[in-house]
Tab-separated table of C-alpha atoms in Angstrom:
chain	number	residue	atom	x	y	z
A	23	MET	CA	-2.118	-111.011	-154.998
A	24	ILE	CA	-0.693	-107.671	-153.144
A	25	VAL	CA	-3.337	-105.371	-155.101
A	26	ALA	CA	-6.546	-107.657	-153.999
A	27	ILE	CA	-5.245	-107.895	-150.244
A	28	ILE	CA	-4.431	-103.835	-150.622
A	29	LYS	CA	-8.088	-102.989	-152.416
A	30	ALA	CA	-9.617	-105.137	-149.815
A	31	LEU	CA	-8.104	-102.730	-147.114
A	32	ASN	CA	-9.350	-99.820	-148.823
A	33	PHE	CA	-12.638	-101.549	-148.786
A	34	CYS	CA	-12.718	-101.447	-145.146
A	35	ASN	CA	-14.301	-97.972	-145.644
A	36	GLN	CA	-17.190	-99.269	-147.700
A	37	GLY	CA	-17.650	-103.051	-146.381
A	38	GLU	CA	-20.506	-104.811	-144.839
A	39	PHE	CA	-18.553	-106.961	-142.536
A	40	ASP	CA	-16.660	-106.842	-138.791
A	41	ILE	CA	-13.950	-108.969	-139.119
A	42	VAL	CA	-10.676	-108.709	-141.306
A	43	CYS	CA	-8.668	-111.868	-141.243
A	44	LEU	CA	-4.991	-110.976	-142.623
A	45	PRO	CA	-3.190	-114.408	-143.424
A	46	LEU	CA	-0.095	-113.188	-140.888
A	47	ASP	CA	1.250	-116.616	-141.196
A	48	ASP	CA	2.960	-116.157	-144.611
A	49	ARG	CA	4.543	-113.034	-144.150
A	50	LEU	CA	2.699	-109.333	-145.442
A	51	PRO	CA	3.746	-108.548	-148.876
A	52	PHE	CA	2.222	-104.557	-147.549
A	53	VAL	CA	2.725	-102.492	-144.692
A	54	VAL	CA	-0.742	-101.840	-142.918
A	55	LYS	CA	-0.233	-98.233	-142.100
A	56	ARG	CA	-1.880	-96.509	-139.354
A	57	THR	CA	-4.241	-94.420	-141.676
A	58	GLN	CA	-5.771	-97.529	-142.700
A	59	TYR	CA	-6.283	-99.045	-139.440
A	60	GLY	CA	-7.779	-96.011	-137.219
A	61	ALA	CA	-10.474	-95.697	-140.287
A	62	ALA	CA	-11.121	-99.463	-140.432
A	63	THR	CA	-11.085	-99.901	-135.783
A	64	GLY	CA	-13.338	-96.157	-136.040
A	65	ARG	CA	-15.450	-97.545	-137.776
A	66	GLY	CA	-16.143	-100.846	-136.038
A	67	LEU	CA	-13.802	-103.119	-138.253
A	68	PHE	CA	-11.638	-105.755	-135.535
A	69	PHE	CA	-8.346	-107.379	-136.853
A	70	GLU	CA	-8.628	-111.342	-136.731
A	71	ILE	CA	-5.185	-113.340	-134.860
A	72	GLN	CA	-5.278	-116.627	-135.657
A	73	TYR	CA	-2.999	-119.128	-133.223
A	74	ALA	CA	-3.573	-122.233	-134.416
A	75	PRO	CA	-1.262	-121.433	-137.316
A	76	CYS	CA	2.135	-120.739	-134.453
A	77	ILE	CA	1.573	-123.951	-133.688
A	78	ARG	CA	1.663	-125.965	-136.664
A	79	ASP	CA	5.370	-124.746	-137.437
A	80	GLU	CA	8.259	-123.144	-137.077
A	81	ASN	CA	7.633	-120.697	-139.479
A	82	SER	CA	4.724	-119.923	-139.180
A	83	LEU	CA	4.928	-118.913	-135.957
A	84	ARG	CA	7.924	-116.408	-137.017
A	85	ASN	CA	5.811	-115.347	-139.354
A	86	THR	CA	2.766	-114.983	-137.442
A	87	ILE	CA	4.669	-113.038	-134.331
A	88	ALA	CA	6.440	-110.263	-137.019
A	89	ASN	CA	3.403	-109.722	-138.856
A	90	CYS	CA	1.928	-108.898	-135.359
A	91	GLN	CA	4.301	-106.792	-134.031
A	92	THR	CA	3.776	-104.645	-137.052
A	93	LEU	CA	0.122	-105.039	-136.592
A	94	MET	CA	0.267	-103.753	-133.567
A	95	HIS	CA	2.961	-100.956	-134.108
A	96	ALA	CA	0.272	-99.862	-136.407
A	97	GLY	CA	-2.580	-99.784	-134.184
A	98	LYS	CA	-1.331	-99.973	-130.635
A	99	GLY	CA	-3.459	-103.048	-130.513
A	100	LYS	CA	-6.687	-101.543	-130.970
A	101	GLY	CA	-9.702	-103.632	-132.747
A	102	VAL	CA	-7.811	-106.444	-132.172
A	103	ILE	CA	-9.535	-110.401	-131.536
A	104	ILE	CA	-7.314	-113.542	-130.607
A	105	THR	CA	-9.068	-116.366	-132.374
A	106	SER	CA	-7.615	-120.145	-132.995
A	107	GLY	CA	-8.064	-120.968	-136.533
A	108	ALA	CA	-8.021	-124.695	-135.135
A	109	TRP	CA	-8.276	-127.188	-138.296
A	110	MET	CA	-8.009	-130.094	-135.326
A	111	PRO	CA	-8.584	-130.220	-131.466
A	112	GLN	CA	-5.224	-130.492	-130.913
A	113	GLU	CA	-4.523	-127.165	-131.708
A	114	LEU	CA	-7.343	-126.030	-129.548
A	115	ARG	CA	-6.183	-123.502	-126.015
A	116	GLY	CA	-7.787	-122.469	-123.416
A	117	PRO	CA	-8.296	-118.278	-122.642
A	118	ASN	CA	-5.373	-117.686	-120.439
A	119	ASP	CA	-3.096	-119.798	-123.294
A	120	ALA	CA	-4.575	-117.219	-125.836
A	121	ALA	CA	-3.674	-114.558	-123.841
A	122	ASN	CA	-0.133	-115.482	-123.260
A	123	LEU	CA	0.476	-115.782	-126.714
A	124	GLY	CA	-0.602	-112.107	-126.989
A	125	PHE	CA	1.752	-110.848	-125.136
A	126	LEU	CA	4.137	-112.373	-127.971
A	127	PHE	CA	2.141	-111.160	-130.291
A	128	GLY	CA	2.758	-107.505	-129.232
A	129	LEU	CA	0.005	-107.134	-126.684
A	130	SER	CA	0.214	-105.495	-123.518
A	131	GLU	CA	-1.847	-106.709	-120.883
A	132	CYS	CA	-4.949	-104.525	-121.025
A	133	THR	CA	-4.850	-104.951	-124.919
A	134	THR	CA	-4.432	-108.960	-124.400
A	135	ARG	CA	-7.210	-109.024	-121.808
A	136	GLU	CA	-9.299	-107.105	-124.580
A	137	ALA	CA	-8.237	-109.479	-127.537
A	138	VAL	CA	-9.576	-112.190	-125.856
A	139	PHE	CA	-12.214	-111.565	-123.688
A	140	GLY	CA	-13.927	-108.701	-124.123
A	141	ASN	CA	-13.352	-107.314	-128.003
A	142	CYS	CA	-15.138	-110.834	-129.124
A	143	LYS	CA	-18.662	-109.955	-127.314
A	144	SER	CA	-17.820	-106.355	-129.003
A	145	VAL	CA	-17.515	-108.039	-132.503
A	146	ILE	CA	-20.823	-109.862	-131.794
A	147	LYS	CA	-22.546	-106.735	-130.073
A	148	HIS	CA	-21.710	-104.817	-133.327
A	149	SER	CA	-22.906	-106.888	-136.193
A	150	GLU	CA	-26.125	-107.840	-134.307
A	151	THR	CA	-26.674	-103.711	-133.701
A	152	ARG	CA	-25.610	-103.481	-137.702
A	153	ARG	CA	-28.290	-106.495	-138.686
A	154	LYS	CA	-31.006	-105.767	-136.248
A	155	VAL	CA	-31.563	-102.166	-135.657
A	156	ASP	CA	-34.699	-100.158	-136.619
A	157	ARG	CA	-35.522	-96.301	-136.045
A	158	ALA	CA	-32.456	-97.001	-132.858
A	159	ILE	CA	-34.194	-99.646	-131.845
A	160	ILE	CA	-31.822	-103.086	-130.760
A	161	PHE	CA	-33.682	-106.432	-130.878
A	162	SER	CA	-32.061	-108.511	-129.111
A	163	LYS	CA	-33.377	-112.543	-127.283
A	164	THR	CA	-33.047	-113.440	-123.863
A	165	VAL	CA	-32.122	-117.176	-123.226
A	166	ASP	CA	-36.067	-118.304	-122.809
A	167	GLU	CA	-36.354	-116.919	-126.667
A	168	LEU	CA	-33.974	-119.775	-127.987
A	169	PRO	CA	-34.910	-123.130	-129.520
A	170	GLU	CA	-34.731	-125.915	-127.771
A	171	LYS	CA	-31.734	-127.299	-130.222
A	172	ASP	CA	-29.204	-124.322	-129.181
A	173	LYS	CA	-29.801	-124.124	-125.224
A	174	TRP	CA	-26.981	-126.480	-124.912
A	175	LEU	CA	-24.626	-123.647	-125.763
A	176	VAL	CA	-25.572	-121.520	-122.778
A	177	ASP	CA	-24.538	-124.075	-121.014
A	178	ALA	CA	-21.325	-124.628	-122.240
A	179	CYS	CA	-20.099	-121.432	-122.363
A	180	LYS	CA	-21.305	-120.431	-118.791
A	181	ALA	CA	-17.566	-119.973	-117.101
A	182	PRO	CA	-17.163	-122.260	-113.494
A	183	GLY	CA	-18.793	-120.810	-110.705
A	184	VAL	CA	-21.901	-118.688	-112.313
A	185	GLN	CA	-24.136	-121.033	-111.424
A	186	GLU	CA	-22.728	-121.707	-107.751
A	187	ALA	CA	-23.032	-117.374	-107.302
A	188	ALA	CA	-26.715	-117.061	-108.558
A	189	ALA	CA	-28.246	-119.762	-106.343
A	190	LYS	CA	-26.369	-117.891	-103.247
A	191	PRO	CA	-29.283	-115.911	-101.506
A	192	SER	CA	-28.180	-111.782	-101.192
A	193	SER	CA	-27.296	-111.846	-97.797
A	194	SER	CA	-27.461	-107.374	-97.935
A	195	GLY	CA	-31.249	-106.724	-96.456
A	196	ASP	CA	-33.108	-103.141	-95.572
A	197	SER	CA	-30.597	-102.918	-92.165
A	198	GLN	CA	-27.409	-102.239	-94.178
A	199	LYS	CA	-28.305	-99.567	-96.498
A	200	GLN	CA	-26.460	-96.132	-96.504
A	201	GLU	CA	-27.205	-92.798	-97.187
A	202	GLY	CA	-24.765	-90.424	-99.634
A	203	PRO	CA	-22.803	-91.762	-102.676
A	204	PRO	CA	-21.564	-94.899	-104.081
A	205	PRO	CA	-18.359	-95.678	-103.126
A	206	LYS	CA	-15.651	-95.425	-105.402
A	207	LYS	CA	-14.706	-98.178	-107.994
A	208	LYS	CA	-11.234	-99.377	-107.910
A	209	LYS	CA	-8.441	-99.256	-110.198
A	210	LYS	CA	-7.350	-102.504	-111.777
A	211	LYS	CA	-3.522	-103.246	-111.768
A	212	GLY	CA	-1.584	-103.016	-114.875
A	213	ASN	CA	-2.969	-99.687	-115.420
A	214	CYS	CA	-5.583	-100.866	-117.653
């Protein structure tokens, strides 16, 4: 098994895949090297951390936290996605709970937010780009082009309050236009 996992990590530079999921609930029989991790994330690969094994038993919790911290030491938290890996509905948690688990795994506030919210979108875009690019044109579908059987996913994935914000008419008229450069963006808290 050790040889197979090490060969799999070395294969990261040649494969046609986007997510690497290591068995973090067991003790890893090798050390993830910074060069291997950097080469994989440089190619656009993401490492998946599943939090459901932490809920199942105490030994898996201990191993997952230790393995994640060594993984974070190798990659400084870049190129990570946090997923459930749940077998039962009781093991599912909300995104904020998953973000809180990211702190236990050794991620900072910014990298935790990216691992839960941003990197998942990035890995989907990367896979779509890799599969459907033809002469630098990206093919994508709008919501209107989805089959009827898949339109329920759009409603299920909307954040609460999105429809209300979209339904409000814009109160900015032409009389409020300002000339000159646009206002500068404010920095977020937490040095993100």
